Short mmCIF file of C-alpha atoms in Angstrom, two decimals:
data_model
loop_
_atom_site.label_atom_id
_atom_site.label_comp_id
_atom_site.label_asym_id
_atom_site.label_seq_id
_atom_site.Cartn_x
_atom_site.Cartn_y
_atom_site.Cartn_z
CA MET B 1 115.21 32.32 -70.52
CA THR B 2 114.93 36.02 -69.69
CA LEU B 3 116.82 38.75 -71.51
CA THR B 4 118.44 41.62 -69.62
CA VAL B 5 119.21 44.83 -71.47
CA ILE B 6 121.48 47.65 -70.36
CA ALA B 7 120.94 50.76 -72.47
CA ALA B 8 123.45 53.56 -71.82
CA PHE B 9 122.83 57.21 -72.72
CA GLU B 10 124.94 60.37 -72.57
CA ALA B 11 123.08 63.66 -72.68
CA LYS B 12 124.33 66.72 -74.50
CA PRO B 13 125.44 69.53 -72.17
CA GLY B 14 122.39 71.22 -70.69
CA ARG B 15 120.02 68.43 -71.84
CA GLU B 16 120.39 66.16 -68.80
CA ASP B 17 116.97 67.00 -67.35
CA ASP B 18 115.30 66.57 -70.75
CA LEU B 19 116.84 63.13 -71.16
CA ARG B 20 115.89 62.12 -67.62
CA THR B 21 112.30 63.24 -68.24
CA ALA B 22 112.12 61.29 -71.52
CA LEU B 23 113.51 58.12 -69.94
CA GLU B 24 111.21 58.38 -66.93
CA ALA B 25 108.21 58.77 -69.27
CA MET B 26 109.06 55.32 -70.64
CA ILE B 27 108.71 53.51 -67.31
CA GLU B 28 104.95 53.16 -66.91
CA PRO B 29 104.02 52.20 -70.48
CA SER B 30 106.98 49.83 -70.70
CA VAL B 31 106.23 47.90 -67.50
CA GLU B 32 102.63 47.55 -68.69
CA GLU B 33 103.84 45.69 -71.80
CA GLU B 34 103.37 41.96 -71.79
CA GLY B 35 106.84 40.51 -71.51
CA CYS B 36 108.41 43.36 -69.52
CA LEU B 37 109.64 42.12 -66.15
CA ALA B 38 111.61 45.22 -65.08
CA TYR B 39 112.42 48.68 -66.43
CA GLU B 40 114.60 50.89 -64.21
CA PRO B 41 116.45 54.09 -65.16
CA TYR B 42 119.58 55.14 -63.27
CA ALA B 43 121.81 58.21 -63.36
CA ASP B 44 125.53 58.37 -62.57
CA PRO B 45 125.78 60.55 -59.43
CA ASN B 46 129.24 61.78 -60.48
CA ARG B 47 128.43 62.33 -64.16
CA PRO B 48 124.75 63.40 -64.39
CA GLU B 49 124.88 63.39 -68.19
CA ARG B 50 125.33 59.59 -68.10
CA MET B 51 122.21 57.48 -67.58
CA VAL B 52 121.29 53.85 -68.09
CA ILE B 53 118.11 51.85 -68.21
CA ILE B 54 118.28 48.28 -66.96
CA GLU B 55 115.48 46.24 -68.46
CA GLU B 56 114.42 42.63 -68.12
CA TRP B 57 112.25 40.93 -70.71
CA THR B 58 110.75 37.45 -71.03
CA GLY B 59 112.75 37.03 -74.24
CA PRO B 60 113.87 38.65 -77.48
CA GLU B 61 110.35 38.66 -78.94
CA ALA B 62 109.09 40.87 -76.10
CA LEU B 63 111.96 43.29 -76.64
CA GLU B 64 111.37 43.36 -80.39
CA PHE B 65 107.73 44.26 -79.72
CA HIS B 66 108.86 47.02 -77.30
CA PHE B 67 110.87 48.63 -80.10
CA THR B 68 107.66 48.97 -82.16
CA THR B 69 105.53 50.67 -79.49
CA PRO B 70 104.46 54.32 -79.84
CA HIS B 71 106.10 55.33 -76.54
CA PHE B 72 109.44 53.84 -77.58
CA ARG B 73 109.30 55.41 -81.03
CA GLN B 74 108.42 58.81 -79.55
CA VAL B 75 111.39 58.85 -77.16
CA ALA B 76 113.79 57.34 -79.71
CA GLY B 77 112.84 60.21 -82.02
CA LEU B 78 114.28 62.64 -79.45
CA PHE B 79 117.69 60.99 -79.18
CA ASP B 80 119.40 62.96 -81.96
CA ASP B 81 118.48 66.14 -80.12
CA LEU B 82 119.36 64.90 -76.63
CA LEU B 83 122.38 62.61 -76.94
CA THR B 84 126.06 63.18 -77.63
CA ARG B 85 126.38 59.72 -79.23
CA PRO B 86 124.13 56.80 -80.18
CA VAL B 87 122.64 54.67 -77.42
CA SER B 88 124.90 51.81 -76.34
CA ILE B 89 122.93 48.59 -75.81
CA ARG B 90 124.19 45.42 -74.12
CA TYR B 91 122.15 42.21 -74.15
CA LEU B 92 122.71 39.77 -71.30
CA SER B 93 121.27 36.41 -70.30
CA ALA B 94 121.84 34.35 -67.19
CA ALA B 95 125.03 32.36 -67.23
CA ALA B 96 124.54 28.63 -67.15
CA PRO B 97 124.83 27.32 -63.62
CA VAL B 98 128.14 25.71 -62.79
CA PRO B 99 127.67 22.10 -61.68
CA LEU B 100 128.94 21.53 -58.17
CA PRO B 101 131.01 18.42 -57.40
CA ALA B 102 129.25 15.69 -55.43
CA PRO B 103 130.27 15.56 -51.74
#
Protein backbone atom coordinates (compact mmCIF):
# COMPACT_ATOMS: atom_id res chain seq x y z
CA MET A 1 0.00 0.00 0.00
CA THR A 2 1.39 3.41 -0.93
CA LEU A 3 1.92 6.23 1.54
CA THR A 4 0.98 9.81 0.67
CA VAL A 5 2.60 12.65 2.59
CA ILE A 6 1.52 16.27 2.72
CA ALA A 7 4.23 18.47 4.21
CA ALA A 8 3.16 22.07 4.86
CA PHE A 9 5.60 24.97 5.25
CA GLU A 10 5.22 28.65 6.13
CA ALA A 11 8.11 30.92 5.21
CA LYS A 12 9.28 33.79 7.36
CA PRO A 13 8.52 37.22 5.85
CA GLY A 14 10.92 37.90 2.99
CA ARG A 15 12.11 34.27 2.85
CA GLU A 16 9.45 32.94 0.46
CA ASP A 17 11.80 32.71 -2.54
CA ASP A 18 14.50 31.03 -0.44
CA LEU A 19 12.03 28.41 0.76
CA ARG A 20 10.70 27.84 -2.75
CA THR A 21 14.25 27.38 -4.05
CA ALA A 22 15.09 24.91 -1.27
CA LEU A 23 11.94 22.86 -1.87
CA GLU A 24 12.44 22.83 -5.64
CA ALA A 25 16.02 21.61 -5.14
CA MET A 26 14.55 18.52 -3.46
CA ILE A 27 12.50 17.41 -6.47
CA GLU A 28 15.10 15.77 -8.70
CA PRO A 29 17.08 13.84 -6.08
CA SER A 30 13.87 12.76 -4.35
CA VAL A 31 12.15 11.36 -7.45
CA GLU A 32 15.36 9.46 -8.23
CA GLU A 33 15.09 7.61 -4.90
CA GLU A 34 13.87 4.06 -5.07
CA GLY A 35 10.42 4.10 -3.54
CA CYS A 36 9.48 7.66 -4.51
CA LEU A 37 6.43 7.67 -6.78
CA ALA A 38 5.71 11.43 -6.77
CA TYR A 39 7.17 14.59 -5.26
CA GLU A 40 5.38 17.85 -6.12
CA PRO A 41 5.73 21.25 -4.43
CA TYR A 42 2.85 23.75 -4.50
CA ALA A 43 2.46 27.35 -3.36
CA ASP A 44 -0.73 29.03 -2.16
CA PRO A 45 -1.47 31.73 -4.79
CA ASN A 46 -3.15 33.93 -2.16
CA ARG A 47 -0.57 33.39 0.60
CA PRO A 48 2.85 32.94 -1.09
CA GLU A 49 4.51 32.23 2.26
CA ARG A 50 2.51 28.97 2.48
CA MET A 51 3.81 26.00 0.50
CA VAL A 52 3.22 22.26 0.54
CA ILE A 53 4.91 19.23 -0.92
CA ILE A 54 2.69 16.31 -1.83
CA GLU A 55 4.70 13.12 -1.92
CA GLU A 56 3.84 9.52 -2.68
CA TRP A 57 6.02 6.65 -1.50
CA THR A 58 5.87 2.89 -1.91
CA GLY A 59 5.63 2.61 1.87
CA PRO A 60 6.95 3.86 5.21
CA GLU A 61 10.37 2.26 4.68
CA ALA A 62 10.96 4.35 1.55
CA LEU A 63 10.00 7.52 3.43
CA GLU A 64 12.24 6.62 6.36
CA PHE A 65 15.14 6.20 3.92
CA HIS A 66 14.30 9.61 2.35
CA PHE A 67 14.72 11.27 5.75
CA THR A 68 18.31 9.97 5.90
CA THR A 69 19.44 11.24 2.48
CA PRO A 70 21.99 14.08 2.18
CA HIS A 71 19.60 16.25 0.13
CA PHE A 72 16.85 15.95 2.75
CA ARG A 73 19.24 16.64 5.63
CA GLN A 74 20.66 19.69 3.84
CA VAL A 75 17.26 21.30 3.27
CA ALA A 76 15.94 20.32 6.72
CA GLY A 77 18.97 22.11 8.17
CA LEU A 78 17.68 25.36 6.63
CA PHE A 79 14.20 25.19 8.15
CA ASP A 80 15.00 27.07 11.38
CA ASP A 81 16.20 29.97 9.26
CA LEU A 82 13.36 29.87 6.72
CA LEU A 83 10.19 28.86 8.56
CA THR A 84 7.89 30.62 11.00
CA ARG A 85 6.93 27.28 12.61
CA PRO A 86 7.89 23.60 12.35
CA VAL A 87 6.86 21.67 9.26
CA SER A 88 3.40 20.13 9.53
CA ILE A 89 3.32 16.58 8.14
CA ARG A 90 0.22 14.52 7.38
CA TYR A 91 0.46 10.84 6.45
CA LEU A 92 -2.34 9.40 4.32
CA SER A 93 -3.10 6.02 2.79
CA ALA A 94 -5.85 4.97 0.44
CA ALA A 95 -9.16 4.35 2.13
CA ALA A 96 -10.39 0.81 1.89
CA PRO A 97 -12.81 0.43 -0.99
CA VAL A 98 -16.45 0.36 0.00
CA PRO A 99 -18.13 -2.86 -1.12
CA LEU A 100 -20.99 -2.21 -3.50
CA PRO A 101 -24.27 -4.10 -3.06
CA ALA A 102 -24.98 -6.84 -5.59
CA PRO A 103 -27.54 -5.85 -8.25
